[in-house]
């Protein structure tokens, strides 16, 4: 596939398409994504990681911000705790294929004079209402937001500017923050970033993925845990909102060129697929049983996640 197709596959939207096409023509282009340090790196994180891998293959220089200060402001733990997690997350990301990229710890760049001054200047332009709304989908305990959580989106805008990013990658829940950046950074002499948004996938039970519900697969899960979780997963006959099909679309086929669903001859024998579109069509016509699909999903994830399990050990 060409660079444009690779960058835009499995995305919800690109803001704007014309800006992206122009950026792809540039000899040097930089993209960034930020991650709050987390104790569990799971398939939810892998959606944007896969997109960064695509962007690197398309010629982008990739920067990963390990956002320890953002995590602290968003009530994710003490600075000491989130810094420990940041190093663990870096190893996980490298094991998932994000190598030869620039890793930056947020507090190493966010406490200098120029950065802080830009945050304060941006804060003079952005209303409290806009800042609050931009955090609705990413903030914790937003029924009673703190002042620290209002600083969060403004810092994210400053990250884009001072890291020299031409493009920003994030889940669609980051959209409001990214739109603030496009609107306001130009007022201070910075470019409006191209914004590439990926979907928020369902958890294994078909509901919102949540660490408290345990409805996800972690990169640290054992092979047996992965297989068991897939076998227990919700897998309706329908295509829409089917978490197993989502795993194939966003995790399996971006990393494996071909998958085989193994079945006894009396059930039709083995069936191979070279694209997600082929698999989705066959499943939609009832040619693949949900149990066979889930078994193949588990085996595919075991193969995909083996390198990161080995790496973090």
mmCIF file of N, CA, C and O in Angstrom, residues 39-91:
data_model
loop_
_atom_site.group_PDB
_atom_site.id
_atom_site.type_symbol
_atom_site.label_atom_id
_atom_site.label_comp_id
_atom_site.label_asym_id
_atom_site.label_seq_id
_atom_site.Cartn_x
_atom_site.Cartn_y
_atom_site.Cartn_z
ATOM 1 N N UNK A 39 0.174 0.950 34.395
ATOM 2 C CA UNK A 39 0.682 -0.336 34.851
ATOM 3 C C UNK A 39 0.349 -1.462 33.900
ATOM 4 O O UNK A 39 0.971 -2.519 33.923
ATOM 5 N N UNK A 40 -0.658 -1.271 33.059
ATOM 6 C CA UNK A 40 -1.077 -2.286 32.113
ATOM 7 C C UNK A 40 -1.080 -1.702 30.700
ATOM 8 O O UNK A 40 -1.841 -0.787 30.410
ATOM 9 N N UNK A 41 -0.220 -2.213 29.853
ATOM 10 C CA UNK A 41 -0.276 -1.861 28.433
ATOM 11 C C UNK A 41 -1.101 -2.960 27.762
ATOM 12 O O UNK A 41 -0.761 -4.135 27.830
ATOM 13 N N UNK A 42 -2.202 -2.548 27.154
ATOM 14 C CA UNK A 42 -3.155 -3.539 26.644
ATOM 15 C C UNK A 42 -3.539 -3.205 25.206
ATOM 16 O O UNK A 42 -2.969 -2.296 24.583
ATOM 17 N N UNK A 43 -4.506 -3.939 24.682
ATOM 18 C CA UNK A 43 -4.881 -3.772 23.288
ATOM 19 C C UNK A 43 -5.429 -2.381 22.990
ATOM 20 O O UNK A 43 -5.378 -1.931 21.845
ATOM 21 N N UNK A 44 -5.942 -1.695 24.007
ATOM 22 C CA UNK A 44 -6.387 -0.316 23.795
ATOM 23 C C UNK A 44 -5.233 0.591 23.398
ATOM 24 O O UNK A 44 -5.371 1.440 22.511
ATOM 25 N N UNK A 45 -4.072 0.414 24.044
ATOM 26 C CA UNK A 45 -2.888 1.189 23.684
ATOM 27 C C UNK A 45 -2.367 0.795 22.302
ATOM 28 O O UNK A 45 -1.833 1.625 21.560
ATOM 29 N N UNK A 46 -2.529 -0.470 21.959
ATOM 30 C CA UNK A 46 -1.924 -0.990 20.732
ATOM 31 C C UNK A 46 -2.521 -0.368 19.478
ATOM 32 O O UNK A 46 -1.873 -0.347 18.425
ATOM 33 N N UNK A 47 -3.742 0.177 19.585
ATOM 34 C CA UNK A 47 -4.354 0.807 18.411
ATOM 35 C C UNK A 47 -3.505 1.982 17.929
ATOM 36 O O UNK A 47 -3.186 2.092 16.739
ATOM 37 N N UNK A 48 -3.120 2.875 18.836
ATOM 38 C CA UNK A 48 -2.299 4.015 18.427
ATOM 39 C C UNK A 48 -0.850 3.609 18.182
ATOM 40 O O UNK A 48 -0.170 4.204 17.341
ATOM 41 N N UNK A 49 -0.369 2.597 18.889
ATOM 42 C CA UNK A 49 0.987 2.113 18.631
ATOM 43 C C UNK A 49 1.096 1.585 17.204
ATOM 44 O O UNK A 49 2.057 1.874 16.474
ATOM 45 N N UNK A 50 0.090 0.817 16.778
ATOM 46 C CA UNK A 50 0.075 0.332 15.390
ATOM 47 C C UNK A 50 0.086 1.487 14.401
ATOM 48 O O UNK A 50 0.727 1.420 13.350
ATOM 49 N N UNK A 51 -0.628 2.550 14.749
ATOM 50 C CA UNK A 51 -0.677 3.697 13.842
ATOM 51 C C UNK A 51 0.678 4.392 13.782
ATOM 52 O O UNK A 51 1.110 4.836 12.709
ATOM 53 N N UNK A 52 1.377 4.488 14.896
ATOM 54 C CA UNK A 52 2.716 5.074 14.870
ATOM 55 C C UNK A 52 3.676 4.214 14.050
ATOM 56 O O UNK A 52 4.548 4.744 13.353
ATOM 57 N N UNK A 53 3.527 2.900 14.129
ATOM 58 C CA UNK A 53 4.340 2.008 13.299
ATOM 59 C C UNK A 53 4.058 2.273 11.823
ATOM 60 O O UNK A 53 4.974 2.335 10.996
ATOM 61 N N UNK A 54 2.777 2.454 11.491
ATOM 62 C CA UNK A 54 2.415 2.795 10.106
ATOM 63 C C UNK A 54 3.057 4.110 9.680
ATOM 64 O O UNK A 54 3.585 4.226 8.563
ATOM 65 N N UNK A 55 3.002 5.105 10.540
ATOM 66 C CA UNK A 55 3.550 6.422 10.212
ATOM 67 C C UNK A 55 5.061 6.367 10.045
ATOM 68 O O UNK A 55 5.627 7.023 9.157
ATOM 69 N N UNK A 56 5.725 5.588 10.883
ATOM 70 C CA UNK A 56 7.175 5.433 10.733
ATOM 71 C C UNK A 56 7.499 4.799 9.384
ATOM 72 O O UNK A 56 8.430 5.236 8.692
ATOM 73 N N UNK A 57 6.718 3.786 8.990
ATOM 74 C CA UNK A 57 6.928 3.141 7.696
ATOM 75 C C UNK A 57 6.654 4.097 6.541
ATOM 76 O O UNK A 57 7.214 3.934 5.450
ATOM 77 N N UNK A 58 5.806 5.115 6.780
ATOM 78 C CA UNK A 58 5.473 6.096 5.752
ATOM 79 C C UNK A 58 6.457 7.262 5.726
ATOM 80 O O UNK A 58 6.239 8.238 4.999
ATOM 81 N N UNK A 59 7.523 7.187 6.529
ATOM 82 C CA UNK A 59 8.571 8.194 6.464
ATOM 83 C C UNK A 59 8.545 9.251 7.542
ATOM 84 O O UNK A 59 9.311 10.223 7.475
ATOM 85 N N UNK A 60 7.699 9.092 8.556
ATOM 86 C CA UNK A 60 7.641 10.067 9.634
ATOM 87 C C UNK A 60 8.696 9.779 10.708
ATOM 88 O O UNK A 60 8.980 8.613 11.023
ATOM 89 N N UNK A 61 9.231 10.848 11.275
ATOM 90 C CA UNK A 61 10.024 10.730 12.496
ATOM 91 C C UNK A 61 9.032 10.693 13.665
ATOM 92 O O UNK A 61 8.174 11.568 13.787
ATOM 93 N N UNK A 62 9.148 9.682 14.517
ATOM 94 C CA UNK A 62 8.158 9.454 15.573
ATOM 95 C C UNK A 62 8.714 9.851 16.934
ATOM 96 O O UNK A 62 9.829 9.466 17.300
ATOM 97 N N UNK A 63 7.928 10.621 17.682
ATOM 98 C CA UNK A 63 8.248 10.955 19.070
ATOM 99 C C UNK A 63 7.144 10.414 19.970
ATOM 100 O O UNK A 63 5.958 10.646 19.722
ATOM 101 N N UNK A 64 7.538 9.683 20.995
ATOM 102 C CA UNK A 64 6.594 9.172 21.995
ATOM 103 C C UNK A 64 6.847 9.928 23.293
ATOM 104 O O UNK A 64 7.955 9.888 23.838
ATOM 105 N N UNK A 65 5.824 10.625 23.762
ATOM 106 C CA UNK A 65 5.923 11.366 25.016
ATOM 107 C C UNK A 65 5.388 10.492 26.145
ATOM 108 O O UNK A 65 4.214 10.120 26.148
ATOM 109 N N UNK A 66 6.248 10.159 27.078
ATOM 110 C CA UNK A 66 5.840 9.426 28.271
ATOM 111 C C UNK A 66 5.416 10.468 29.296
ATOM 112 O O UNK A 66 6.232 11.062 29.994
ATOM 113 N N UNK A 67 4.094 10.691 29.341
ATOM 114 C CA UNK A 67 3.546 11.901 29.962
ATOM 115 C C UNK A 67 3.361 11.739 31.467
ATOM 116 O O UNK A 67 2.236 11.628 31.974
ATOM 117 N N UNK A 68 4.482 11.763 32.196
ATOM 118 C CA UNK A 68 4.394 11.575 33.643
ATOM 119 C C UNK A 68 3.673 12.729 34.335
ATOM 120 O O UNK A 68 2.859 12.514 35.237
ATOM 121 N N UNK A 69 3.936 13.967 33.894
ATOM 122 C CA UNK A 69 3.253 15.105 34.513
ATOM 123 C C UNK A 69 1.753 15.080 34.211
ATOM 124 O O UNK A 69 0.932 15.404 35.077
ATOM 125 N N UNK A 70 1.384 14.700 32.997
ATOM 126 C CA UNK A 70 -0.038 14.593 32.672
ATOM 127 C C UNK A 70 -0.724 13.562 33.556
ATOM 128 O O UNK A 70 -1.842 13.775 34.043
ATOM 129 N N UNK A 71 -0.074 12.410 33.759
ATOM 130 C CA UNK A 71 -0.650 11.373 34.609
ATOM 131 C C UNK A 71 -0.819 11.877 36.031
ATOM 132 O O UNK A 71 -1.836 11.611 36.696
ATOM 133 N N UNK A 72 0.166 12.619 36.508
ATOM 134 C CA UNK A 72 0.090 13.188 37.855
ATOM 135 C C UNK A 72 -1.072 14.177 37.959
ATOM 136 O O UNK A 72 -1.862 14.136 38.917
ATOM 137 N N UNK A 73 -1.231 15.039 36.966
ATOM 138 C CA UNK A 73 -2.322 16.006 36.979
ATOM 139 C C UNK A 73 -3.690 15.332 36.865
ATOM 140 O O UNK A 73 -4.683 15.857 37.369
ATOM 141 N N UNK A 74 -3.738 14.171 36.224
ATOM 142 C CA UNK A 74 -4.993 13.459 36.004
ATOM 143 C C UNK A 74 -5.249 12.398 37.079
ATOM 144 O O UNK A 74 -5.993 11.451 36.856
ATOM 145 N N UNK A 75 -4.577 12.539 38.223
ATOM 146 C CA UNK A 75 -4.842 11.719 39.396
ATOM 147 C C UNK A 75 -4.489 10.251 39.184
ATOM 148 O O UNK A 75 -5.175 9.358 39.674
ATOM 149 N N UNK A 76 -3.398 9.994 38.501
ATOM 150 C CA UNK A 76 -2.997 8.619 38.225
ATOM 151 C C UNK A 76 -1.924 8.101 39.177
ATOM 152 O O UNK A 76 -1.469 6.977 39.027
ATOM 153 N N UNK A 77 -1.510 8.926 40.137
ATOM 154 C CA UNK A 77 -0.508 8.476 41.090
ATOM 155 C C UNK A 77 0.524 9.544 41.382
ATOM 156 O O UNK A 77 0.500 10.637 40.815
ATOM 157 N N UNK A 78 1.444 9.225 42.285
ATOM 158 C CA UNK A 78 2.512 10.157 42.630
ATOM 159 C C UNK A 78 3.494 10.269 41.474
ATOM 160 O O UNK A 78 3.552 9.399 40.594
ATOM 161 N N UNK A 79 4.305 11.316 41.484
ATOM 162 C CA UNK A 79 5.306 11.480 40.440
ATOM 163 C C UNK A 79 6.286 10.314 40.438
ATOM 164 O O UNK A 79 6.711 9.840 39.378
ATOM 165 N N UNK A 80 6.648 9.829 41.628
ATOM 166 C CA UNK A 80 7.582 8.709 41.704
ATOM 167 C C UNK A 80 7.000 7.463 41.049
ATOM 168 O O UNK A 80 7.674 6.752 40.295
ATOM 169 N N UNK A 81 5.704 7.213 41.321
ATOM 170 C CA UNK A 81 5.059 6.028 40.768
ATOM 171 C C UNK A 81 4.942 6.109 39.252
ATOM 172 O O UNK A 81 5.275 5.146 38.541
ATOM 173 N N UNK A 82 4.493 7.258 38.745
ATOM 174 C CA UNK A 82 4.285 7.340 37.298
ATOM 175 C C UNK A 82 5.614 7.324 36.550
ATOM 176 O O UNK A 82 5.691 6.839 35.413
ATOM 177 N N UNK A 83 6.690 7.805 37.156
ATOM 178 C CA UNK A 83 7.991 7.725 36.492
ATOM 179 C C UNK A 83 8.480 6.283 36.390
ATOM 180 O O UNK A 83 9.097 5.894 35.404
ATOM 181 N N UNK A 84 8.223 5.493 37.426
ATOM 182 C CA UNK A 84 8.566 4.071 37.359
ATOM 183 C C UNK A 84 7.792 3.392 36.229
ATOM 184 O O UNK A 84 8.347 2.594 35.458
ATOM 185 N N UNK A 85 6.508 3.699 36.137
ATOM 186 C CA UNK A 85 5.677 3.097 35.105
ATOM 187 C C UNK A 85 6.109 3.543 33.709
ATOM 188 O O UNK A 85 5.991 2.784 32.745
ATOM 189 N N UNK A 86 6.594 4.779 33.601
ATOM 190 C CA UNK A 86 7.014 5.294 32.295
ATOM 191 C C UNK A 86 8.128 4.441 31.700
ATOM 192 O O UNK A 86 8.117 4.131 30.498
ATOM 193 N N UNK A 87 9.090 4.016 32.497
ATOM 194 C CA UNK A 87 10.178 3.190 31.990
ATOM 195 C C UNK A 87 9.673 1.813 31.573
ATOM 196 O O UNK A 87 10.086 1.267 30.547
ATOM 197 N N UNK A 88 8.755 1.251 32.356
ATOM 198 C CA UNK A 88 8.154 -0.032 31.996
ATOM 199 C C UNK A 88 7.382 0.087 30.686
ATOM 200 O O UNK A 88 7.475 -0.771 29.805
ATOM 201 N N UNK A 89 6.609 1.171 30.540
ATOM 202 C CA UNK A 89 5.838 1.383 29.313
ATOM 203 C C UNK A 89 6.751 1.498 28.103
ATOM 204 O O UNK A 89 6.444 0.974 27.022
ATOM 205 N N UNK A 90 7.871 2.177 28.259
ATOM 206 C CA UNK A 90 8.823 2.312 27.151
ATOM 207 C C UNK A 90 9.281 0.939 26.670
ATOM 208 O O UNK A 90 9.339 0.677 25.463
ATOM 209 N N UNK A 91 9.589 0.040 27.594
ATOM 210 C CA UNK A 91 10.030 -1.300 27.213
ATOM 211 C C UNK A 91 8.913 -2.038 26.478
ATOM 212 O O UNK A 91 9.154 -2.759 25.513
#
